[in-house]
Short mmCIF file of C-alpha atoms in Angstrom, two decimals:
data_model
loop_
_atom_site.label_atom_id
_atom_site.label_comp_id
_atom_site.label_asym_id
_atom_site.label_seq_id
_atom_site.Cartn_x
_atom_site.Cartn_y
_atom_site.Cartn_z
CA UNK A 1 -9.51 -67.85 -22.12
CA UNK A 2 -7.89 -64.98 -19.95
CA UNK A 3 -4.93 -65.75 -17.56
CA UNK A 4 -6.07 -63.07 -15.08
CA UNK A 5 -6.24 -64.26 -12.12
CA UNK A 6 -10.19 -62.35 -10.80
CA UNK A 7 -12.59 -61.02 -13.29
CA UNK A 8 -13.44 -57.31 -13.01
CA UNK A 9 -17.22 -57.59 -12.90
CA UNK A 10 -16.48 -60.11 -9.60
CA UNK A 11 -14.49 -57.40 -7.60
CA UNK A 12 -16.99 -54.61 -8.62
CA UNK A 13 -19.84 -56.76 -7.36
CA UNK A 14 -18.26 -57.80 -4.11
CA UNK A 15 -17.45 -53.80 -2.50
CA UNK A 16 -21.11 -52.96 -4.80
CA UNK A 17 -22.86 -55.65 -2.31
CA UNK A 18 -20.79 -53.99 0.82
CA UNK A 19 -18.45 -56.86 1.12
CA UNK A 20 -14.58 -56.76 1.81
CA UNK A 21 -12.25 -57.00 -0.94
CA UNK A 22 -9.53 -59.56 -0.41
CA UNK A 23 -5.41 -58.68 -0.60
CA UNK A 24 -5.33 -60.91 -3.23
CA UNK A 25 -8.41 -58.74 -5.12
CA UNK A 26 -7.22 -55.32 -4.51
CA UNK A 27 -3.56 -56.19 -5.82
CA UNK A 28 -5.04 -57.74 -8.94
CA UNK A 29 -7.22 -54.99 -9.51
CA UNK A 30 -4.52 -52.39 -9.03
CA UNK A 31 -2.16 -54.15 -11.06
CA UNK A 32 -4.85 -55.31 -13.84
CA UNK A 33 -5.63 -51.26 -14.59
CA UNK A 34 -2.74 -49.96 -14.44
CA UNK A 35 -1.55 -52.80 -17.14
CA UNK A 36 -5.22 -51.07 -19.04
CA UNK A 37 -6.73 -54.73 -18.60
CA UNK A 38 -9.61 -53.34 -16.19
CA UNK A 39 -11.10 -50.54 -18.08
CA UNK A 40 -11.50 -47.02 -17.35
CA UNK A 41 -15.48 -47.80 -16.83
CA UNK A 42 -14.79 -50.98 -14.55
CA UNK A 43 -12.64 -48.78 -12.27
CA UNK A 44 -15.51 -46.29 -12.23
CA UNK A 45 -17.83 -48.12 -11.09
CA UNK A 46 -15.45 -49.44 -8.40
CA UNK A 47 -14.86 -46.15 -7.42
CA UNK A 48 -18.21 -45.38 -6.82
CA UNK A 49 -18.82 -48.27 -4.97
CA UNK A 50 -16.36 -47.74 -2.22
CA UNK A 51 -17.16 -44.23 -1.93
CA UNK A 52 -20.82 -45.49 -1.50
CA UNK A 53 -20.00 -48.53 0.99
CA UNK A 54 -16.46 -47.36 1.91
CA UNK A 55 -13.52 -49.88 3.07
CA UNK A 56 -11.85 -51.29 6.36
CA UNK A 57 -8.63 -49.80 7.44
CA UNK A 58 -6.60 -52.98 6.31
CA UNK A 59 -8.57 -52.37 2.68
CA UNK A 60 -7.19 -48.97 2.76
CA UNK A 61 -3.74 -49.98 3.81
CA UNK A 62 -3.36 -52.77 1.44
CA UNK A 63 -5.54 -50.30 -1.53
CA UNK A 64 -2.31 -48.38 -1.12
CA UNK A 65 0.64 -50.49 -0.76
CA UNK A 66 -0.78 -52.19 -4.05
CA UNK A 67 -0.59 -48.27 -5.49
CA UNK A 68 2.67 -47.87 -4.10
CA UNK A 69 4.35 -51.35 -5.61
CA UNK A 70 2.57 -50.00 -8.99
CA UNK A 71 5.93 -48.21 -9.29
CA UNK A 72 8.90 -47.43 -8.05
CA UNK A 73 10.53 -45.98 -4.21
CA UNK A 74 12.92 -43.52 -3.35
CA UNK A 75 15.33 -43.97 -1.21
CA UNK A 76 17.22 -41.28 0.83
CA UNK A 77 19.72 -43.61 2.86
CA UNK A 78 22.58 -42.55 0.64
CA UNK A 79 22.02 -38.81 2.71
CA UNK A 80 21.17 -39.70 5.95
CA UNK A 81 23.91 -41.27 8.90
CA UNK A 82 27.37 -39.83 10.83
CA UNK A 83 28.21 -36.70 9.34
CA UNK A 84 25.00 -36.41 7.31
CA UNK A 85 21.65 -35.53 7.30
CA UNK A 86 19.74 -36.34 10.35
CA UNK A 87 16.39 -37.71 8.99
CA UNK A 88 13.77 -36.73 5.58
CA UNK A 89 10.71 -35.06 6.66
CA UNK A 90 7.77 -34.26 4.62
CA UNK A 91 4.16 -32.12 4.60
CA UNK A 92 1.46 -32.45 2.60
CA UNK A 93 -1.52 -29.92 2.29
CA UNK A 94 -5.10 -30.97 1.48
CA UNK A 95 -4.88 -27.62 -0.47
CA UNK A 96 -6.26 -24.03 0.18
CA UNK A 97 -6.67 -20.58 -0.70
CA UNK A 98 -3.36 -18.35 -0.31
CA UNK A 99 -1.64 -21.53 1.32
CA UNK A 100 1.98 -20.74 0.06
CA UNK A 101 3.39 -22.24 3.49
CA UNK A 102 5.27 -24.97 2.16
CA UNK A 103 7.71 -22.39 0.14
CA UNK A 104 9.21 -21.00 3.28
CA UNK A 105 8.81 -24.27 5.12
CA UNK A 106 11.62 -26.01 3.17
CA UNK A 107 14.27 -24.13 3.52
CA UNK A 108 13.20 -23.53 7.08
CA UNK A 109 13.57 -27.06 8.33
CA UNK A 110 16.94 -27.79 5.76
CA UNK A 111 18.35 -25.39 8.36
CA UNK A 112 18.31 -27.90 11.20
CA UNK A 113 20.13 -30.63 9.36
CA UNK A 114 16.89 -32.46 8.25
CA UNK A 115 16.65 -33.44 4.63
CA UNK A 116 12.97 -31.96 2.98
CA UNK A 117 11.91 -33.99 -0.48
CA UNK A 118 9.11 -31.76 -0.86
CA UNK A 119 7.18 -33.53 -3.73
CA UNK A 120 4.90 -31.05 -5.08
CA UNK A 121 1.74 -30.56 -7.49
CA UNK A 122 -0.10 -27.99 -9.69
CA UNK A 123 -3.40 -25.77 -8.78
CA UNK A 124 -7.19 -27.07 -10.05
CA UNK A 125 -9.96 -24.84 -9.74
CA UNK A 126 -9.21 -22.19 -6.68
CA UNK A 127 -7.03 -24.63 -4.87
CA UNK A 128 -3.22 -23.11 -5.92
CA UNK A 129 0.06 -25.44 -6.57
CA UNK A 130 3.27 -25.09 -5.35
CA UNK A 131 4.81 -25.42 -8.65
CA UNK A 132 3.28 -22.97 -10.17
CA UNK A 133 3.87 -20.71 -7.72
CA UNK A 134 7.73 -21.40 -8.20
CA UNK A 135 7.27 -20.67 -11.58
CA UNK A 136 7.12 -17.20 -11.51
CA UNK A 137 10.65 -17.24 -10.47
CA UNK A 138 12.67 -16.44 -13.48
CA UNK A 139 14.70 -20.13 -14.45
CA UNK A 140 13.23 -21.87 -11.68
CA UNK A 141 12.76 -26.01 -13.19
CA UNK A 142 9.70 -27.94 -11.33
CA UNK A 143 11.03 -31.37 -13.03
CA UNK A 144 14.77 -32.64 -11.92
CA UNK A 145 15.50 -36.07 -12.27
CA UNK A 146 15.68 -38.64 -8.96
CA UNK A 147 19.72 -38.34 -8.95
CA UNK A 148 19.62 -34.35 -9.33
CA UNK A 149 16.96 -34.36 -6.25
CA UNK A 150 19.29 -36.68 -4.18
CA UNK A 151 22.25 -34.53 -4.54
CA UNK A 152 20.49 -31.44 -4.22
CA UNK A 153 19.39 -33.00 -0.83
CA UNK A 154 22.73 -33.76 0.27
CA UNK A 155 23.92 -30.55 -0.71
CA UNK A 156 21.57 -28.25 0.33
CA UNK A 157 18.93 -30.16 2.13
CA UNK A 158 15.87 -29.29 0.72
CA UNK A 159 14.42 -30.15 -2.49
CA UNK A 160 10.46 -28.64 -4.32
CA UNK A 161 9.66 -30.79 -7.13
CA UNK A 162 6.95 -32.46 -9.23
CA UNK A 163 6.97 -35.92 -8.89
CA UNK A 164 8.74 -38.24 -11.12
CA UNK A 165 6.26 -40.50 -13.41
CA UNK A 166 7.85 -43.64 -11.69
CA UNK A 167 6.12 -43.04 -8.30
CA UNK A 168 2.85 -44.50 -7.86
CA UNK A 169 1.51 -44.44 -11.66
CA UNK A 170 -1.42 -46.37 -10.56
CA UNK A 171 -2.41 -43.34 -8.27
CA UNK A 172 -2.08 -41.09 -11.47
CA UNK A 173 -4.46 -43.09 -13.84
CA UNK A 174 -7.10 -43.83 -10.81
CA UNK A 175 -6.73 -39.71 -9.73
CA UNK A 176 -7.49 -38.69 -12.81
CA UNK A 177 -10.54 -40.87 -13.28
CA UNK A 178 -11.80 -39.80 -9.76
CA UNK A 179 -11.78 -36.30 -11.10
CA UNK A 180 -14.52 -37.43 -13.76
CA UNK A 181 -16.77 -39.93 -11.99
CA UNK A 182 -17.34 -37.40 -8.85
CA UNK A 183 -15.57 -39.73 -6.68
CA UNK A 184 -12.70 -37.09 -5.52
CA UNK A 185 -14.70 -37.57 -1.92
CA UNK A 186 -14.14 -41.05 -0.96
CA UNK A 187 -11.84 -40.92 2.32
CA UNK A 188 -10.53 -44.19 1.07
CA UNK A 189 -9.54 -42.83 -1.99
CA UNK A 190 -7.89 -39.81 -0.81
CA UNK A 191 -6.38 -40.98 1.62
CA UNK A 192 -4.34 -44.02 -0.45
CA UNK A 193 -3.79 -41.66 -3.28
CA UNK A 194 -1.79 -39.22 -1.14
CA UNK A 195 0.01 -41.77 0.92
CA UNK A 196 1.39 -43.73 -1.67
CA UNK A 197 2.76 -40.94 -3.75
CA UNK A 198 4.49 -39.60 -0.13
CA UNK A 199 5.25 -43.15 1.08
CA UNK A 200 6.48 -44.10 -2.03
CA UNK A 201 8.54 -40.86 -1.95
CA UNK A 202 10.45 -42.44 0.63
CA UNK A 203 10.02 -39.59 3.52
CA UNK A 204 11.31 -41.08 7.24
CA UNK A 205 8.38 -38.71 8.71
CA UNK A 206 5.65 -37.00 7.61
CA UNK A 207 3.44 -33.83 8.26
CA UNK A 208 -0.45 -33.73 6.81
CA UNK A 209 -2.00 -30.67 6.71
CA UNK A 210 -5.51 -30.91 6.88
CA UNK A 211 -7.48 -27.67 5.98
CA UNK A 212 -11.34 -27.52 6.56
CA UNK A 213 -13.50 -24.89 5.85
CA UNK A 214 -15.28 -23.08 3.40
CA UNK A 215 -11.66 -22.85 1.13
CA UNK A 216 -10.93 -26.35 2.04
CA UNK A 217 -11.50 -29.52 -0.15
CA UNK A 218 -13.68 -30.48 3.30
CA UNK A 219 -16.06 -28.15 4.53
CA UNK A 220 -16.58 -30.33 7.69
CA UNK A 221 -14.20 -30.63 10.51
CA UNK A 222 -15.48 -34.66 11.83
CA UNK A 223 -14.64 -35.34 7.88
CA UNK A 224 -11.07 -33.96 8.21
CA UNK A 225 -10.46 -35.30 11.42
CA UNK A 226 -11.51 -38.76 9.81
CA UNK A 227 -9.37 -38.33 6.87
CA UNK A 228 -6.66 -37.38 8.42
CA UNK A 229 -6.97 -40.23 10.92
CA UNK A 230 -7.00 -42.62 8.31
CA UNK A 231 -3.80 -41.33 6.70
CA UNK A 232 -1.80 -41.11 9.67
CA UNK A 233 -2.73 -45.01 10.47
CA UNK A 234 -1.83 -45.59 6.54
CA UNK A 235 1.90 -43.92 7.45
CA UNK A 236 2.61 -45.63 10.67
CA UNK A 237 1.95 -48.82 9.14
CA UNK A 238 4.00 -48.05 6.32
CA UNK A 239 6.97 -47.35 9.02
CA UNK A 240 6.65 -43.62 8.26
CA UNK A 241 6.50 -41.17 11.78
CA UNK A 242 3.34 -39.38 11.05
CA UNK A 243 0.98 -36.42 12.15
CA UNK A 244 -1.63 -34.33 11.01
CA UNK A 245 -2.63 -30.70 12.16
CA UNK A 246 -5.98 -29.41 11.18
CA UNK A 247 -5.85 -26.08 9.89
CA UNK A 248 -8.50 -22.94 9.17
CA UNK A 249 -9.37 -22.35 5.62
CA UNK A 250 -12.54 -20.41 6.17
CA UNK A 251 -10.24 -17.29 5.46
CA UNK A 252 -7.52 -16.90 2.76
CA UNK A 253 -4.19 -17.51 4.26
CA UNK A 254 -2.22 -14.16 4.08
CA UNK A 255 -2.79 -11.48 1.93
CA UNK A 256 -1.89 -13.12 -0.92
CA UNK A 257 -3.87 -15.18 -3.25
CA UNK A 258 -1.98 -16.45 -6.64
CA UNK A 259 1.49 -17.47 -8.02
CA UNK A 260 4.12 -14.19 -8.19
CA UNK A 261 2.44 -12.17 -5.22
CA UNK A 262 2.34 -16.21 -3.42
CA UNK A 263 6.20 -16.22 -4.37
CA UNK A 264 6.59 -12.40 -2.64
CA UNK A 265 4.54 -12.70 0.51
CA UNK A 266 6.83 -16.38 1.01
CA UNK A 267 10.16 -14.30 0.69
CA UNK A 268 8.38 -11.54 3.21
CA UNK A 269 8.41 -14.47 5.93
CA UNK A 270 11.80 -16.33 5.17
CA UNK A 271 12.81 -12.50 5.50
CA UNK A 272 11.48 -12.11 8.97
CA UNK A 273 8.07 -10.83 8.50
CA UNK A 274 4.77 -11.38 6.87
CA UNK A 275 1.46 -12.22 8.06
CA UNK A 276 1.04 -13.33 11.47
CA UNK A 277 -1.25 -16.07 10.22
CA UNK A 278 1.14 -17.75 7.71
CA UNK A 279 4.27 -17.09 10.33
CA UNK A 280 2.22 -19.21 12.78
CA UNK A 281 1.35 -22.13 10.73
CA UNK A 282 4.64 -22.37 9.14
CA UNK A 283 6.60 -22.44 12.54
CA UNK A 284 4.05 -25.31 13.68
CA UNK A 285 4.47 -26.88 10.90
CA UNK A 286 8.37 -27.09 11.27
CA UNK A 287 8.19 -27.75 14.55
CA UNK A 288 6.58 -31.07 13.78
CA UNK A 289 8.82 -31.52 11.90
CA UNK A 290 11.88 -31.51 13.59
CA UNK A 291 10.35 -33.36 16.54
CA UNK A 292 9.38 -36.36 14.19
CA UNK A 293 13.37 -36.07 12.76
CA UNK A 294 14.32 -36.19 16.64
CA UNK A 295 15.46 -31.96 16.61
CA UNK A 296 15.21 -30.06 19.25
CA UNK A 297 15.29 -26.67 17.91
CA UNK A 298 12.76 -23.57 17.67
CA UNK A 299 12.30 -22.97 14.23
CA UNK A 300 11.82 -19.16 14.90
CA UNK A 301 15.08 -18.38 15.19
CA UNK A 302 16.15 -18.88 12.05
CA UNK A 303 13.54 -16.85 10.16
CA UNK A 304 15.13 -13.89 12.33
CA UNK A 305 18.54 -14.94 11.58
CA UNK A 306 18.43 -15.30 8.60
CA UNK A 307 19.91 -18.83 8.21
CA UNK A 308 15.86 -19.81 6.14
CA UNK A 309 16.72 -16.59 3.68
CA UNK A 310 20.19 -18.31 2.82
CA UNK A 311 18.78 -22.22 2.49
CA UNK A 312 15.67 -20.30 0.85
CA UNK A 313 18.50 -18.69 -2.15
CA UNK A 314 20.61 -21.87 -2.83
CA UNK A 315 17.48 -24.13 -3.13
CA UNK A 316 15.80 -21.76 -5.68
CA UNK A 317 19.67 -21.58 -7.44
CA UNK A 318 20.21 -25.45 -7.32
CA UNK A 319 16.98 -25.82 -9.27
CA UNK A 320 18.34 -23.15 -11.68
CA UNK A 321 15.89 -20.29 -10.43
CA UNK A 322 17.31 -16.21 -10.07
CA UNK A 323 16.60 -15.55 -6.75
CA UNK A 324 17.36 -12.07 -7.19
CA UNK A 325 15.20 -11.41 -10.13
CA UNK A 326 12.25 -9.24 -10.72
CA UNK A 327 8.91 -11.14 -10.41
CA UNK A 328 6.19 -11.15 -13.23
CA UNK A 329 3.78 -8.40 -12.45
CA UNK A 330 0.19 -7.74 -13.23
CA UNK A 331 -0.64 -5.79 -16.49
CA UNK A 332 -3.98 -4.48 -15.10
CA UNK A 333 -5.58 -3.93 -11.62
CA UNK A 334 -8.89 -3.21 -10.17
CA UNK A 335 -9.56 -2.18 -6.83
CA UNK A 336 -12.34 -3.47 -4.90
CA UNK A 337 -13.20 -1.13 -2.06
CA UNK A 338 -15.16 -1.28 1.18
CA UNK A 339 -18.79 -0.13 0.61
CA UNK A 340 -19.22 0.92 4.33
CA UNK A 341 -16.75 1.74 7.59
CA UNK A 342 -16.73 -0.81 10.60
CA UNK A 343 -15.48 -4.28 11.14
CA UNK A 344 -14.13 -6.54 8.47
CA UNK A 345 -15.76 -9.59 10.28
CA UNK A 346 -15.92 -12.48 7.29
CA UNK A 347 -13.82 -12.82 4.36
CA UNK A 348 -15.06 -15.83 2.32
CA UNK A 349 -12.11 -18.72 1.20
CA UNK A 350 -14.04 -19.93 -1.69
CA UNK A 351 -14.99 -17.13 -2.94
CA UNK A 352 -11.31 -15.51 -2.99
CA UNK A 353 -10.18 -18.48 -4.69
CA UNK A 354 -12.52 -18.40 -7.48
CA UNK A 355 -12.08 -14.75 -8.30
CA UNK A 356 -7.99 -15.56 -8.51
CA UNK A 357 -8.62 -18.73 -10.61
CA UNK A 358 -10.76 -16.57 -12.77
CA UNK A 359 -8.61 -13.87 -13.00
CA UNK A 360 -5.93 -16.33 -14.45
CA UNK A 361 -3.86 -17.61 -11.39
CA UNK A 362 -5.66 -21.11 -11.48
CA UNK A 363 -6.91 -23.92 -13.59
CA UNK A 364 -9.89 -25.48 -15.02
CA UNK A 365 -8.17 -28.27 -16.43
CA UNK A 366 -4.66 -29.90 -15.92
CA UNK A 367 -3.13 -28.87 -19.55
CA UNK A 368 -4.63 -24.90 -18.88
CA UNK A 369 -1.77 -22.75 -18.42
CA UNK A 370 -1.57 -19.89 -15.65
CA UNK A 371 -1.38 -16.26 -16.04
CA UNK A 372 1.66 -16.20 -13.11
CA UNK A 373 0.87 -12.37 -12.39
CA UNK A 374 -2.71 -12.88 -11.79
CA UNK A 375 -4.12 -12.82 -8.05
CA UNK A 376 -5.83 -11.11 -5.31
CA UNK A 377 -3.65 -8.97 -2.75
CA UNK A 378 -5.71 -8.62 0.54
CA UNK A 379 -5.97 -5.32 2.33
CA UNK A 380 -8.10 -5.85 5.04
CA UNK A 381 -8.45 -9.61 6.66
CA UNK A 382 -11.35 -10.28 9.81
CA UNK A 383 -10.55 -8.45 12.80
CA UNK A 384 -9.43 -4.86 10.81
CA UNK A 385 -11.05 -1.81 10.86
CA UNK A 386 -12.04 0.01 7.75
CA UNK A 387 -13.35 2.86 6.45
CA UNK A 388 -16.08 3.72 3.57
CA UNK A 389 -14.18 3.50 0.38
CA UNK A 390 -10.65 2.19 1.71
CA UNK A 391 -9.44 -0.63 -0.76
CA UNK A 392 -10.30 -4.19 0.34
CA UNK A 393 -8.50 -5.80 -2.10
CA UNK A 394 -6.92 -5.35 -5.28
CA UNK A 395 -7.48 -7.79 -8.23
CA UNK A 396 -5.16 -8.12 -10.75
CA UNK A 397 -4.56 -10.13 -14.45
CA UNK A 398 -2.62 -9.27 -17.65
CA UNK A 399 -6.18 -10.13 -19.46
CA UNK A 400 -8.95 -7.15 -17.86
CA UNK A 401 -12.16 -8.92 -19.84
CA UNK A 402 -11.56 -11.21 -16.60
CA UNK A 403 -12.24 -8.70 -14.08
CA UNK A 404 -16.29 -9.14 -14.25
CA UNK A 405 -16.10 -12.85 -13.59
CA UNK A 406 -14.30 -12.37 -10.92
CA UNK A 407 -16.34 -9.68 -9.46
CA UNK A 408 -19.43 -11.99 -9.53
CA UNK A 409 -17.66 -14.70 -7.28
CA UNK A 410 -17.06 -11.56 -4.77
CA UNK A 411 -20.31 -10.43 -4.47
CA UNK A 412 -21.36 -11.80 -0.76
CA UNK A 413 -18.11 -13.11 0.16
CA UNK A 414 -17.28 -10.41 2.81
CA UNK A 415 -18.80 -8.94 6.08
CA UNK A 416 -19.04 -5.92 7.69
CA UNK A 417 -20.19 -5.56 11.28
CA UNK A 418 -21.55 -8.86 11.56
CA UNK A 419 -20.57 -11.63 13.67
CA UNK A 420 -16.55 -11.75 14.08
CA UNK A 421 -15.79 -15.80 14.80
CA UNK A 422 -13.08 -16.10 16.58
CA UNK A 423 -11.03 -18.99 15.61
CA UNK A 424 -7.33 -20.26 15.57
CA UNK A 425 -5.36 -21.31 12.33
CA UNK A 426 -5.11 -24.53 13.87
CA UNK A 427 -8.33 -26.46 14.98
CA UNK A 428 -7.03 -30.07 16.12
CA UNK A 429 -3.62 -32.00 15.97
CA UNK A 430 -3.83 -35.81 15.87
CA UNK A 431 -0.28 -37.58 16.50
CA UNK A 432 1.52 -34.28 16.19
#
């Protein structure tokens, strides 16, 4: 006779029928899987379920408090009050092609006083991670413990790490089982499995950065817009300020696309330059920022003044990184080049990303390792003029048998003299 307190087969059938689970329900069921009592099969075909019939806003709210309570919570007080830091702010990005913007967004808001715990994950498939873009910095350590990231925020203020396995394990097991059963899509699903690693994080405020596009996990901007609704309602309720900025990932952000060269064009903008696009959506970013921590500051002026180069150099030194040091570099190159002069009017996300992943910056599975060097440097972007047989862009990996795979996710993913959209990096804001 079990002691649990539902039956698995009862909850499945209840959200399979299109009813509402009950608090009581989606705590046990959390709890029950995490313990491996509901099996890996049982939460599959739960998963499908509510991505088939969905859930109600307090289902989603109490679907991830029940994630969050599967583990343990930060907390910052111990840096924040008189003399301190003034508040913990966060972003999170739905992921993108070239999207390196939280490396100089760190150390760009630490400036202001405000506290950055910049939890952090890896690339899958063309989407890159953070981490392993820091990894191409000589030393640099993606896992510190909780009382290392503490200090290092009351030091220094800003903090890129991989999350601890104490925060939200539940989130974890379920995530990884999503990835299998073709369930990634559920708003429901998303949505609690990124809010209760960042609310569990223990952020005061909170920055989502919705991308939508071709490069974007969604293609469809009334999908973002309802994702991103959802998770903003999921942070408020959870006491965390929160806003959400839909961004353009139709195009590769920058000119970079990969780890090293990711690492290089990030260091560019901290420096006072870069591309325009990736200046713009990191000063928007901040600026959210600091309004949600109460700052009134423009964030530009410390990219000028060099104050984000300096918080940029002890962050990458507290986590035992050489600032200073030569970044891994490319055996082998190939140079794609423009087959006809005119307007560069499309260049294709998705199709950027894959070439990079295949090339060796990216992932097919979690425990594949990353060629650091490997990427795409852009030489033209929409908008440019070019002329027959100038270099579009330049591919590069330390393993050249790569180069024809690549290639093939290129062919159609540009335009010349066609229809130049004009859009803006940043489509919508919602609480922001």
């Amino acid at each position: 006779m079990s002691n649990e307190a539902f039956d698995a087969v009862d909850v499945i059938r209840t959200k399979r029928d299109g009813g509402q689970l009950s608090n009581d329900q989606i705590d046990w069921v959390i709890d029950a899987y995490t313990r491996g009592v509901v099996a890996d099969e049982q939460m599959s075909a739960l998963a499908m379920a509510i991505f088939l019939n969905g859930m109600s806003r307090a289902e989603i709210a109490r679907w991830t408090d029940a994630m969050i309570r599967s583990g343990e919570r930060m907390d910052f007080s111990s840096i924040i009050g008189p003399g301190k830091k003034i508040a913990t702010a966060d972003k999170h990005s739905t992921g993108g092609v070239g999207d390196k913007i939280t490396l100089p967004l760190a150390p760009l808001v630490a400036v202001y006083g405000v506290a950055v715990p910049q939890l952090s994950g890896r690339g899958l498939g063309h989407t890159g991670g953070t981490l392993d873009k820091l990894e191409a910095i000589p030393g640099w350590q993606a896992s510190i413990s909780n009382e290392r990231t503490i200090d290092i925020l009351g030091s220094i203020g800003a903090v890129i790490s991989a999350a601890g396995s104490g925060l939200a394990p539940a989130d974890k097991k379920l995530y990884a089982l999503r990835d299998t059963t073709s369930t990634v899509e559920a708003i429901p699903l998303i949505a609690s499995s990124i809010m209760s690693k960042k609310i569990a994080e223990g952020t005061g405020s909170l920055v989502l950065d919705v991308k939508v596009g071709s490069g974007a996990f969604m293609k469809d901007i009334q999908q973002a817009r309802e994702l991103a609704e959802v998770m903003v309602g999921l942070g408020q309720d959870a006491g965390v300020t929160t806003s959400a900025l839909l961004t353009n990932m139709d195009t590769p952000l920058g000119l970079t696309v990969g780890n090293a060269c990711e690492v290089e064009e990030s260091v560019e903008v901290l420096a006072g330059g870069g591309p325009a696009d990736v200046v713009e959506l990191t000063l928007e970013l901040a600026r959210v920022m600091l309004r949600n921590s109460g700052v009134d500051a423009d964030p530009a002026e410390a990219l000028k003044d060099g104050r984000a180069m300096d918080k940029w150099r002890q962050m990458i030194s507290a986590q035992g990184g050489d600032p200073d040091a030569a970044l891994p570099v490319a055996r082998e190159t190939h140079t794609v080049l423009a087959p006809q002069a005119g307007t560069l009017t499309r260049l294709d996300a998705l199709s950027v990303g894959v070439a990079s992943w295949r090339l060796g910056a990216g992932r097919a599975r979690k425990e594949d390792a990353v060629q650091l060097a490997a990427g795409i440097k852009l030489h033209a972007k929409p908008g440019d003029t070019v002329t027959e047989g100038q270099p579009l862009m330049t591919l590069m990996t330390d393993t050249p048998e790569r180069f024809d795979r690549a290639l093939q996710s290129l062919e159609g993913a540009w335009d010349i003299n066609g229809q130049l959209s004009e859009t803006s990096i940043i489509l919508d804001r919602i609480n922001a």
